[in-house]
mmCIF file of C-alpha atoms (C1' of nucleotides) in Angstrom:
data_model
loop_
_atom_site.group_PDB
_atom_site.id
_atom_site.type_symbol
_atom_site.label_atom_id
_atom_site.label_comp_id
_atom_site.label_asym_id
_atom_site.label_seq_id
_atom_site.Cartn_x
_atom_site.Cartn_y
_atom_site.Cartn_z
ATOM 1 C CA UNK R 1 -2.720 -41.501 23.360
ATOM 2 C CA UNK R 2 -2.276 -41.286 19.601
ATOM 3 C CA UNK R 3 0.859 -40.147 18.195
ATOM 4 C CA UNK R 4 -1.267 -36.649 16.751
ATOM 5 C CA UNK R 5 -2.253 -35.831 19.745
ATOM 6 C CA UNK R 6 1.014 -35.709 21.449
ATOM 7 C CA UNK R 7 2.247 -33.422 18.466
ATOM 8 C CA UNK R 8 -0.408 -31.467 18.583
ATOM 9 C CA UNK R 9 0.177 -30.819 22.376
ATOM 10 C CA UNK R 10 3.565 -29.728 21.965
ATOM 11 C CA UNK R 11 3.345 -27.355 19.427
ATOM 12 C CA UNK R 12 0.525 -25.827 21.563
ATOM 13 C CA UNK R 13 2.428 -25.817 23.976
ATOM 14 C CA UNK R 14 5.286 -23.944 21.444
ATOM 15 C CA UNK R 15 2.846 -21.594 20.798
ATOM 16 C CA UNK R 16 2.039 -20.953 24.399
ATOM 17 C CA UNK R 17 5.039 -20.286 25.075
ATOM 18 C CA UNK R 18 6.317 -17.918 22.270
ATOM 19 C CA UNK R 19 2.619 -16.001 22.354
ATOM 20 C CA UNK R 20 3.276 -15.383 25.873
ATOM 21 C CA UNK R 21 5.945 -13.047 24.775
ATOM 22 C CA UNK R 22 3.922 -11.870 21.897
ATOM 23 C CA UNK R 23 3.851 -8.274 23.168
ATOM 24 C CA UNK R 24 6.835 -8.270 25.024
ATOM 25 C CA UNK R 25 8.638 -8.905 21.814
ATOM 26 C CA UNK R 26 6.127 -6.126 19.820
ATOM 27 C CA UNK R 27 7.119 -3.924 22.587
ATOM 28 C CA UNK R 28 10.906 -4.355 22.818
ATOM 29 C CA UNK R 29 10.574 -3.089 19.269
ATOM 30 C CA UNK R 30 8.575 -0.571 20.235
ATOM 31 C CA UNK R 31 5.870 -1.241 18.645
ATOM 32 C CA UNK R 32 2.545 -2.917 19.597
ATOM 33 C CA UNK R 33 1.906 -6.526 18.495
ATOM 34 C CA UNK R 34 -0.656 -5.968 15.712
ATOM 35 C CA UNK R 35 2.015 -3.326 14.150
ATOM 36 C CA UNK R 36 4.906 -5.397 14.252
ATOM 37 C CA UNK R 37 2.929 -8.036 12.335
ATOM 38 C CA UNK R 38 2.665 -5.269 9.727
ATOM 39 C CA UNK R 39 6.396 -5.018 9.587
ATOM 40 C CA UNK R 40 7.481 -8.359 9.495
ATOM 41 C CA UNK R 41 4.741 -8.982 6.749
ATOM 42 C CA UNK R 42 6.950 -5.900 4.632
ATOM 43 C CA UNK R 43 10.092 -6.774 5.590
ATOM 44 C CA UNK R 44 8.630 -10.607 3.552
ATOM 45 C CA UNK R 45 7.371 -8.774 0.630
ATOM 46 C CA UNK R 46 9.660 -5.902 0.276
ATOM 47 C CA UNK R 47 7.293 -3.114 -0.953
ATOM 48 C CA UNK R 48 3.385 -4.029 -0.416
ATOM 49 C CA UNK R 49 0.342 -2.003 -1.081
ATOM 50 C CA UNK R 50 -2.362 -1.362 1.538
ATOM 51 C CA UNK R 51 -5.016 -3.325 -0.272
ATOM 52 C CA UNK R 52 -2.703 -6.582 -0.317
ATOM 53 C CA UNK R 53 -1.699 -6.266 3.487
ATOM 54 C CA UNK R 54 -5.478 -6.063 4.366
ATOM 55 C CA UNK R 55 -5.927 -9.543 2.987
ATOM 56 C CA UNK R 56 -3.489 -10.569 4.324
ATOM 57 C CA UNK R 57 -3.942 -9.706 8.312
ATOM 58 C CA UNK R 58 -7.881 -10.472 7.058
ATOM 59 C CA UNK R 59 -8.567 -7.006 8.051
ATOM 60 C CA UNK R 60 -10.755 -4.346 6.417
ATOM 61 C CA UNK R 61 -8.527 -1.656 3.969
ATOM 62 C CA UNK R 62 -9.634 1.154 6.608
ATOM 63 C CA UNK R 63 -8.018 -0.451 9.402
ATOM 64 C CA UNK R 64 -4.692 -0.634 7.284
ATOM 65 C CA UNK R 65 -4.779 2.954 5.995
ATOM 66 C CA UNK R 66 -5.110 3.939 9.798
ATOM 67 C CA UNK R 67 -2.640 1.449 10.985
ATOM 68 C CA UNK R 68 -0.261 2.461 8.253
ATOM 69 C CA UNK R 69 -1.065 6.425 9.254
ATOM 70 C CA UNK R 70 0.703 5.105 12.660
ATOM 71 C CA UNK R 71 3.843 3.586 11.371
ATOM 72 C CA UNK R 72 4.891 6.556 9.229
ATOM 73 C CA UNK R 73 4.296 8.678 11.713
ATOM 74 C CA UNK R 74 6.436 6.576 14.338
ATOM 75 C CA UNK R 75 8.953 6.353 11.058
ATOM 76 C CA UNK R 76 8.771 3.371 10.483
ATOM 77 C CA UNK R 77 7.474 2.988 7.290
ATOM 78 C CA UNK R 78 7.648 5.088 4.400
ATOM 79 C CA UNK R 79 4.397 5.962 1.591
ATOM 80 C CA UNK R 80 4.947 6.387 -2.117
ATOM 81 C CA UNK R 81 2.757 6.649 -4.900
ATOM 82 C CA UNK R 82 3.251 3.702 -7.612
ATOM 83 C CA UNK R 83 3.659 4.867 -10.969
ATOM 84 C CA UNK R 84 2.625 1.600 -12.637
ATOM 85 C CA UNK R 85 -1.127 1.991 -11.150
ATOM 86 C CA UNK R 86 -1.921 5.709 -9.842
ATOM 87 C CA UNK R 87 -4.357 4.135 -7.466
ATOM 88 C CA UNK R 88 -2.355 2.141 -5.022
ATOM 89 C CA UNK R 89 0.395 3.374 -2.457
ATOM 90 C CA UNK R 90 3.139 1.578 -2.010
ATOM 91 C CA UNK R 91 4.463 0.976 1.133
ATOM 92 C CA UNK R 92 7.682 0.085 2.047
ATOM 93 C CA UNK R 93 9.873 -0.244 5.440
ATOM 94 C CA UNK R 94 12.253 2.823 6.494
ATOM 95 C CA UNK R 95 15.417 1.706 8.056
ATOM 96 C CA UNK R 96 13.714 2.659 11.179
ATOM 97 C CA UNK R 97 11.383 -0.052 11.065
ATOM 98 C CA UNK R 98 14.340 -2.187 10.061
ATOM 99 C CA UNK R 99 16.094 -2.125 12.700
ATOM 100 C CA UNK R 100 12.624 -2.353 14.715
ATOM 101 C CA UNK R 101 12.449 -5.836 13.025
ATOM 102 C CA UNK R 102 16.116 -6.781 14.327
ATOM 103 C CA UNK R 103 15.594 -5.827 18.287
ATOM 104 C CA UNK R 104 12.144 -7.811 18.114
ATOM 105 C CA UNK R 105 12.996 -11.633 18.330
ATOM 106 C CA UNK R 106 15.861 -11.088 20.885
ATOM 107 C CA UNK R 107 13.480 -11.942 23.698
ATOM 108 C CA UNK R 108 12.758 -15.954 21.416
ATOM 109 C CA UNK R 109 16.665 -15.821 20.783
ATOM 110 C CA UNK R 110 18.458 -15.797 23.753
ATOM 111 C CA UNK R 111 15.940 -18.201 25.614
ATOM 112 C CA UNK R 112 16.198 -20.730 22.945
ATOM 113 C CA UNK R 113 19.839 -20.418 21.810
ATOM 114 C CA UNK R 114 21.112 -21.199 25.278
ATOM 115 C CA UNK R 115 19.968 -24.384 25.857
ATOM 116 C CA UNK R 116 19.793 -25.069 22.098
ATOM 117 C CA UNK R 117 23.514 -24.800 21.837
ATOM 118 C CA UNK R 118 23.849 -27.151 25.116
ATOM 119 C CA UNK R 119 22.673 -29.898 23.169
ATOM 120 C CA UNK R 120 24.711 -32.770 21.770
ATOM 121 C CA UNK R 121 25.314 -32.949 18.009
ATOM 122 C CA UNK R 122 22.652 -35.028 16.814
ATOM 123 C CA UNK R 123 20.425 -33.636 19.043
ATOM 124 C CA UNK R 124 20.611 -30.187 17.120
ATOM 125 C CA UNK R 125 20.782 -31.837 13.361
ATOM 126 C CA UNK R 126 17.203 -33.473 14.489
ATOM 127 C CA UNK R 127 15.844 -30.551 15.902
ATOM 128 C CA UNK R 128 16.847 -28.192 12.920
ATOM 129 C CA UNK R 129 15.573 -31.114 10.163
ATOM 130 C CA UNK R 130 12.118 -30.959 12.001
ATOM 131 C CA UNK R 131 11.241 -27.420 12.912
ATOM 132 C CA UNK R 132 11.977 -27.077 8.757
ATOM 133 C CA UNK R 133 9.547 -29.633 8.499
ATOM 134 C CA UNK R 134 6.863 -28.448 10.552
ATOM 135 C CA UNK R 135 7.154 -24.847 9.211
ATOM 136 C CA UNK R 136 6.955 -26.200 5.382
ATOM 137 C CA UNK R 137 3.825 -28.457 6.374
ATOM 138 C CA UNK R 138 2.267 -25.202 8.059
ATOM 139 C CA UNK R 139 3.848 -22.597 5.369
ATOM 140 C CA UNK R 140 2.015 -24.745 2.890
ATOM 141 C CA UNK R 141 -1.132 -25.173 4.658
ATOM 142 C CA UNK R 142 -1.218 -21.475 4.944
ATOM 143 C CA UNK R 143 -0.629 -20.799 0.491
ATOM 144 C CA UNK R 144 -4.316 -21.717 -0.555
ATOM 145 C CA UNK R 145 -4.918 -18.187 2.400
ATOM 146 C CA UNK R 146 -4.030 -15.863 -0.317
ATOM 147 C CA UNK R 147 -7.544 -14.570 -1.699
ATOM 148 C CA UNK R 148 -9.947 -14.146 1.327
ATOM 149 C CA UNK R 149 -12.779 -11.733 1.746
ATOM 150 C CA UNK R 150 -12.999 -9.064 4.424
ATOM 151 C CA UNK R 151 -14.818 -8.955 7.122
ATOM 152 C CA UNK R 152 -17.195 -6.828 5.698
ATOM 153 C CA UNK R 153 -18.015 -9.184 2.728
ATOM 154 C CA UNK R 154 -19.714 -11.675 4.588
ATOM 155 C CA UNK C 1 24.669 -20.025 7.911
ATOM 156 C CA UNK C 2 24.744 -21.613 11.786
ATOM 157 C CA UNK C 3 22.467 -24.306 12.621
ATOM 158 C CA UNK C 4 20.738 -22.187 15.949
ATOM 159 C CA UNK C 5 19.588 -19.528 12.824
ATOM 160 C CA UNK C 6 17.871 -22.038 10.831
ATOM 161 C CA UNK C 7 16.172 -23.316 14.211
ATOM 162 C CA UNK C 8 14.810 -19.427 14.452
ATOM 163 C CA UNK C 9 14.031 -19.048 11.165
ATOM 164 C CA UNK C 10 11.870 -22.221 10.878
ATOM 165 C CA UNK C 11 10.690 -21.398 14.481
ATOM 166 C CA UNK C 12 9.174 -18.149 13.394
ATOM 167 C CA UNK C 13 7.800 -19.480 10.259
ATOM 168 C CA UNK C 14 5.547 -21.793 12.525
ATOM 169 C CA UNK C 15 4.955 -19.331 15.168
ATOM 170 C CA UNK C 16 3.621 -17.225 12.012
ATOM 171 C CA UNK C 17 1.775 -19.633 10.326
ATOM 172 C CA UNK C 18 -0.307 -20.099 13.032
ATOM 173 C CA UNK C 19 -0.429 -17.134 15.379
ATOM 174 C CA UNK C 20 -1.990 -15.586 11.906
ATOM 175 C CA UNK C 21 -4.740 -17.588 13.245
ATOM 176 C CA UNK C 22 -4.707 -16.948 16.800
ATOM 177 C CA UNK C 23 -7.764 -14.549 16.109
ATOM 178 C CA UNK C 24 -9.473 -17.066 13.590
ATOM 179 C CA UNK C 25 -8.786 -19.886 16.607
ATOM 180 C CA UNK C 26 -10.237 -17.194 19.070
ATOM 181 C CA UNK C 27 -13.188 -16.804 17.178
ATOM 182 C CA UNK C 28 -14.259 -20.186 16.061
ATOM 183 C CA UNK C 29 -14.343 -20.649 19.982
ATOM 184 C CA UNK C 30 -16.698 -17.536 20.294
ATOM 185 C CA UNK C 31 -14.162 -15.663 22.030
ATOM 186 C CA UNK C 32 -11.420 -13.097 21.658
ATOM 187 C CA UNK C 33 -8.133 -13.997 21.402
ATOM 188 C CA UNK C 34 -7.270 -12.416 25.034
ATOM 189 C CA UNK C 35 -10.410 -14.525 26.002
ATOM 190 C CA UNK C 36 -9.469 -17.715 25.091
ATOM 191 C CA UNK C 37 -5.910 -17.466 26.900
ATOM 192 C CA UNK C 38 -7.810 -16.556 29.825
ATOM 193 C CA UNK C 39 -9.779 -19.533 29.378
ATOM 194 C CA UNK C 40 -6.554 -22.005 28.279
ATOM 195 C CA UNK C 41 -5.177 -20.824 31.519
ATOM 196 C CA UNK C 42 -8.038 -21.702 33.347
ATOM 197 C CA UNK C 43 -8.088 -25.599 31.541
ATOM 198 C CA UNK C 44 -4.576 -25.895 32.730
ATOM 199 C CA UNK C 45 -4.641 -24.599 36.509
ATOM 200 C CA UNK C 46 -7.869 -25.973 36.597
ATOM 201 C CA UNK C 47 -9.144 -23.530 39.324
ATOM 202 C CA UNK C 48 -7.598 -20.588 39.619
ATOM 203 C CA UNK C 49 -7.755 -16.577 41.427
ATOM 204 C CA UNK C 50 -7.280 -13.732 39.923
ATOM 205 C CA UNK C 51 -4.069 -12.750 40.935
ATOM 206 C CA UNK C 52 -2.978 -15.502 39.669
ATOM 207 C CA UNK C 53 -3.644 -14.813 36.139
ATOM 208 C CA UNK C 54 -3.181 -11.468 36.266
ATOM 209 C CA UNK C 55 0.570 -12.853 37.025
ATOM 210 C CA UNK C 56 0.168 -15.145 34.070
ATOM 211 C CA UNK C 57 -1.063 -12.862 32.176
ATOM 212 C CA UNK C 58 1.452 -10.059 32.783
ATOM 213 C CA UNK C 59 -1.819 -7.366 33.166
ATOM 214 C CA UNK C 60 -3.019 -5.947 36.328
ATOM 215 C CA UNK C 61 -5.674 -7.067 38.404
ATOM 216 C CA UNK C 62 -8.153 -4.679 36.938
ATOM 217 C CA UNK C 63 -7.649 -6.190 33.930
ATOM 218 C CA UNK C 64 -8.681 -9.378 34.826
ATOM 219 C CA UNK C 65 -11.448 -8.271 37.092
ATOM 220 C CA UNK C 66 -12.773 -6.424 33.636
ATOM 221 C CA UNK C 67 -12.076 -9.450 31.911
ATOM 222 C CA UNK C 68 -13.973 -12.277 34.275
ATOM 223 C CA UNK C 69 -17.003 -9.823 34.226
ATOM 224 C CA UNK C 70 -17.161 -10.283 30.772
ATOM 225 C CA UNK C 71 -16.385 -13.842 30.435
ATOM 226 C CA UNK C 72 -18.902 -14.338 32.902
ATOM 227 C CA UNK C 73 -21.692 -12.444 31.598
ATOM 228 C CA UNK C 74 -20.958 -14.701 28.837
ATOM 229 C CA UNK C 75 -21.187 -17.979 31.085
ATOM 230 C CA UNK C 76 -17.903 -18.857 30.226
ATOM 231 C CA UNK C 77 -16.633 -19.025 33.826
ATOM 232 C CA UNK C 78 -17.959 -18.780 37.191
ATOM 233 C CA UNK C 79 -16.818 -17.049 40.484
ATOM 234 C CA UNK C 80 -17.296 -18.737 43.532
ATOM 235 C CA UNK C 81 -15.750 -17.099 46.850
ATOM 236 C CA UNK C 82 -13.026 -19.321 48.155
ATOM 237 C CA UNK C 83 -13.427 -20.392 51.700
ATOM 238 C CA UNK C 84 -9.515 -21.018 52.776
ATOM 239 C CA UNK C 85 -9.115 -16.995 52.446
ATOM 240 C CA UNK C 86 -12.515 -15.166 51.633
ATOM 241 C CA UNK C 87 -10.288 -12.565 50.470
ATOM 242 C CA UNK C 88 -10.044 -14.583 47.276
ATOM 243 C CA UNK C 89 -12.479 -15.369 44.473
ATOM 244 C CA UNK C 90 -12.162 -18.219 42.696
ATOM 245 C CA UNK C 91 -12.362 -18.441 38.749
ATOM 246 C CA UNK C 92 -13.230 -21.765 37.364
ATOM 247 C CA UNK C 93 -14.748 -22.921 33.835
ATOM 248 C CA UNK C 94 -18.161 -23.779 33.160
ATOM 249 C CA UNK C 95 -19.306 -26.369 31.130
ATOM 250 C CA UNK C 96 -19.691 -24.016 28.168
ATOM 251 C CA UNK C 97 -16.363 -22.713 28.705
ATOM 252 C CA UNK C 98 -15.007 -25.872 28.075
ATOM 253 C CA UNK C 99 -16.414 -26.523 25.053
ATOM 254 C CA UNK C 100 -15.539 -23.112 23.857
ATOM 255 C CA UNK C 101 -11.923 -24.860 24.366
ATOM 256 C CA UNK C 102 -12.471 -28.010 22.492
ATOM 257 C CA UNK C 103 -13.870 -26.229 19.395
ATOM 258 C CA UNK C 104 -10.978 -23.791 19.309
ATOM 259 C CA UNK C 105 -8.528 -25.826 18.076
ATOM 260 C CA UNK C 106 -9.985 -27.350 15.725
ATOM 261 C CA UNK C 107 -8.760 -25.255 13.054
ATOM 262 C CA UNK C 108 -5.012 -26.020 13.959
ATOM 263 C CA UNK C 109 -5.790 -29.710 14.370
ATOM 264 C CA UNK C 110 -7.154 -30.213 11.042
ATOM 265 C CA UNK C 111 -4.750 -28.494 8.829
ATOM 266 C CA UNK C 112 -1.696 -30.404 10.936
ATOM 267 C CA UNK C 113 -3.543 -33.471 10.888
ATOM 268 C CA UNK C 114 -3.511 -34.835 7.267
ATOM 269 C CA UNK C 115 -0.236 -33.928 6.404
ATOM 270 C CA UNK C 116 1.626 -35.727 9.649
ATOM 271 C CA UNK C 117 -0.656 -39.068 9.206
ATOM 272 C CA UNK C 118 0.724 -39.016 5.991
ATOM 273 C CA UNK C 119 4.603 -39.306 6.663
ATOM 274 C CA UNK C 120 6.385 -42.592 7.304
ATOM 275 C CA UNK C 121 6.451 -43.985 10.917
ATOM 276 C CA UNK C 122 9.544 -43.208 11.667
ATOM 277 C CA UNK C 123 9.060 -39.690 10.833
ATOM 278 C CA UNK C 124 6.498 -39.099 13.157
ATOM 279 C CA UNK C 125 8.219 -40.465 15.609
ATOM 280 C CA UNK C 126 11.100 -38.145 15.003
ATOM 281 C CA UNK C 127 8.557 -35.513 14.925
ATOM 282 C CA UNK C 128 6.957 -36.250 18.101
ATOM 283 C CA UNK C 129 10.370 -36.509 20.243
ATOM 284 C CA UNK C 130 11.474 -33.290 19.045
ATOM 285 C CA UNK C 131 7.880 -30.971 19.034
ATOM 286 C CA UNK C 132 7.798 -32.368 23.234
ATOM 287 C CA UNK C 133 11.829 -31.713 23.625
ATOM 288 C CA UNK C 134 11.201 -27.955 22.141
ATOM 289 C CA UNK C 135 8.097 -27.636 24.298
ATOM 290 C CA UNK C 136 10.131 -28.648 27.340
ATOM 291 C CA UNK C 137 12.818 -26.148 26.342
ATOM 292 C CA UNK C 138 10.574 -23.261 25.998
ATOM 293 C CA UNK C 139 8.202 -23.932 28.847
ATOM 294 C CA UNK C 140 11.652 -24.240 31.399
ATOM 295 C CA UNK C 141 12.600 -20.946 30.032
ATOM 296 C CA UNK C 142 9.157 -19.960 30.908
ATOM 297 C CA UNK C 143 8.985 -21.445 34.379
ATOM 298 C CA UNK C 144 11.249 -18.628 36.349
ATOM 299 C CA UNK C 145 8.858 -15.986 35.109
ATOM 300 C CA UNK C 146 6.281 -16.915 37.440
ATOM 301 C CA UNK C 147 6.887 -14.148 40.042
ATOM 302 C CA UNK C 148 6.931 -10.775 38.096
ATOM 303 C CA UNK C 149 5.606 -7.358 38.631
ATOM 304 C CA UNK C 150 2.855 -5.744 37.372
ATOM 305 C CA UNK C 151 3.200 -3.281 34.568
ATOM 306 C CA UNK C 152 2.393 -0.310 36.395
ATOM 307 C CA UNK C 153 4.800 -1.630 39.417
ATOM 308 C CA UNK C 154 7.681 -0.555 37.050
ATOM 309 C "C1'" DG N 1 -6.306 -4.845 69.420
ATOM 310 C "C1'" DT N 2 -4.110 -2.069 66.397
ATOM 311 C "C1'" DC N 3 -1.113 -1.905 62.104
ATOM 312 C "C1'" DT N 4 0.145 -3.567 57.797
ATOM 313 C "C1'" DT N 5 -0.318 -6.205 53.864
ATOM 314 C "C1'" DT N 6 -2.902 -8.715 50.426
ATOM 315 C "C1'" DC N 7 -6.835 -9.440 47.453
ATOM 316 C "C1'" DG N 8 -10.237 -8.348 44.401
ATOM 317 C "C1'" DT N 9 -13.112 -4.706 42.882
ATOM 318 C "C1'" DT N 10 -14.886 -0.176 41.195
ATOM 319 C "C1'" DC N 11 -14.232 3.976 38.733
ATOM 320 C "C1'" DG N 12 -12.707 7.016 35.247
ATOM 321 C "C1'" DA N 13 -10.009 7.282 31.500
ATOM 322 C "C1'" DC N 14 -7.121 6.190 27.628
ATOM 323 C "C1'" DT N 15 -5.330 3.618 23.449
ATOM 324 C "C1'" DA N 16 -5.340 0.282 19.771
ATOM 325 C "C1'" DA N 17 -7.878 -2.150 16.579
ATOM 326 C "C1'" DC N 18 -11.467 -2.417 13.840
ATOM 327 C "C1'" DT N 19 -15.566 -1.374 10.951
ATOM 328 C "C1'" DA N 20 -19.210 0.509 7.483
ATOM 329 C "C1'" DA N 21 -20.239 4.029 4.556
ATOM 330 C "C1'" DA N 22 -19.277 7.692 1.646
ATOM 331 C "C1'" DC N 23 -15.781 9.515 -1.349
ATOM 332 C "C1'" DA N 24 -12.090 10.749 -4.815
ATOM 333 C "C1'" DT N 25 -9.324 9.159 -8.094
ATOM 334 C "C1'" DA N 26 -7.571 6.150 -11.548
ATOM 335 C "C1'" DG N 27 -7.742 1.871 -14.510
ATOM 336 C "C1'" DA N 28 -10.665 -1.152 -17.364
ATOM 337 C "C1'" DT N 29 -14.282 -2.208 -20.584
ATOM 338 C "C1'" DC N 30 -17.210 -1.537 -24.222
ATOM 339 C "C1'" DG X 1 -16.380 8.850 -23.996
ATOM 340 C "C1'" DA X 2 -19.576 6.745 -20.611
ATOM 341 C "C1'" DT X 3 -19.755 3.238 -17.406
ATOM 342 C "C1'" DC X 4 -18.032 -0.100 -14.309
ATOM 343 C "C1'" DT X 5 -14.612 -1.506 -11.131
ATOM 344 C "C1'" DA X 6 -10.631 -1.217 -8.099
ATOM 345 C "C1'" DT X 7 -7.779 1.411 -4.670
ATOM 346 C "C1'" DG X 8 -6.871 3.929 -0.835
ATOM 347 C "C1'" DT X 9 -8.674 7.414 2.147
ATOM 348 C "C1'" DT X 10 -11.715 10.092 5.404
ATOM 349 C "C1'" DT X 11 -15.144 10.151 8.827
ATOM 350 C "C1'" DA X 12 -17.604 8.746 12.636
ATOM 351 C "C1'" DG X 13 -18.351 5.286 15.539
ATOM 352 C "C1'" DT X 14 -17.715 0.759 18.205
ATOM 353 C "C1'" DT X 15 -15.378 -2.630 21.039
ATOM 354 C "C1'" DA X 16 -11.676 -4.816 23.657
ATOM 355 C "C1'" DG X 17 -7.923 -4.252 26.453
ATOM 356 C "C1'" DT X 18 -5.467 -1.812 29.531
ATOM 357 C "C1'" DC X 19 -4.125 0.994 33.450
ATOM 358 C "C1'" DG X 20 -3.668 3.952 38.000
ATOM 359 C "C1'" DA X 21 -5.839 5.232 41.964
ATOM 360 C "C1'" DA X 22 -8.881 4.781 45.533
ATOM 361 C "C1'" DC X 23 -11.469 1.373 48.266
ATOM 362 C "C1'" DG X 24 -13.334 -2.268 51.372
ATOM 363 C "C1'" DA X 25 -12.700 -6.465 53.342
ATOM 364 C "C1'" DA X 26 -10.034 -10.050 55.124
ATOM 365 C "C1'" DA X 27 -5.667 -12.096 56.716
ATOM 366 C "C1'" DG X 28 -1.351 -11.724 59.195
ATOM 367 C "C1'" DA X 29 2.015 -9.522 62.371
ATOM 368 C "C1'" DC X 30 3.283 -7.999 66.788
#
DNA sequence: GTCTTTCGTTCGACTAACTAAACATAGATC
DNA sequence: GATCTATGTTTAGTTAGTCGAACGAAAGAC
């Protein structure tokens, strides 16, 4: 079996078993999957506007002014107008959604950081030096993603 | 900063880059996201019941009873009634269901694929021992949650 | 041979996510 | 200043996923 393939397996099988918790993790933040994707993606950008999250989850503006409609009423995340461009709405994370953000990856933490920390001293130096790896080869992979159409468009 | 954080961090930057496509991956296979775990499960376990997904699955078995009706309307899997305990029903994949599977991950394959043929041997290799070691990690810290209750058992 | 448990299913109902289309408002262009 | 374009919203509607409860049939216990 070619070296690719065996990669390719494992992180499948990383993603298997992360996305199994998926909405265990939304919901020990109390919130459901598709909205805590909404707050990590602010808690990245800081303040966002509606239209820019949209492209970003590849989802139609509509489904992020209802989505949005949600979170602030949950208090999570807070409206105001922009006074550079009347038009757009900023959005930006209350302290609610926050600390939201900080109960969600418990569930990945304490599963991984146990036997993580069992390992020997090299064994952790490799591991950390290629998870950075993978994540810049996928991060980067994931840049030319910026300007997509929605849904609708096609 | 310790070296477990950095192991998080990068870990959710990969789980991110590509979970953003879990629903891109669902539906070059023709499938919803939901779906295609349903049918991933069904690759692994080869044949399978419905209990025993529902278990997987962390739904109840209405869910998956919904969920097989569709996916079999849909030809992606077949029932057959199991003949040990006729009790049972037996899920398995169809032909169509499995190439459902083999187009799905296309999308993941092809963006990892270029940039790992195009590190140094011993990279890969490094890359390879640690992706399975993770994998191993996470799917042990999976393995005791084989036996849990339903959600509405709670 | 009854009693209990297990298994999948049906039914009715709810929620989250999502959309297209129409709309109001505000920049941009000329 | 009139026209075009961009932004977010409202409305009305769809679909997928989910559940609890009740149910029938089969297995297991005794």
């Amino acid at each position: 079996m070619e070296r690719i393939d065996v990669c390719l397996i494992a992180l499948r099988r990383i993603l298997r078993a992360t996305e199994l918790h998926g909405k265990e993790l939304a919901q020990s933040a109390g919130l459901t999957p598709v909205q805590l994707r909404v707050v990590q993606i602010l808690a990245e950008s800081g303040t966002s506007t509606g239209g820019a999250i949209a492209k970003r989850m590849h989802v139609a503006p509509a489904t992020i002014t209802a989505m949005i409609d949600k979170l602030q009423r949950s208090g999570h995340v807070a409206r105001q107008p922009s006074h550079i461009d009347r038009r757009q709405t900023l959005i930006a994370l209350t302290d609610k959604g926050r600390e939201a953000l900080k109960r969600a990856p418990d569930a990945l933490q304490q599963r991984f950081a146990a036997e993580f920390e069992a390992l020997d001293d090299w064994e952790q130096a490799m591991i950390v030096a290629v998870l950075e790896r993978v994540a810049v080869m996928l991060d980067a992979g994931d840049a030319d993603r910026g300007a997509v159409l929605y849904p609708g468009d096609l």
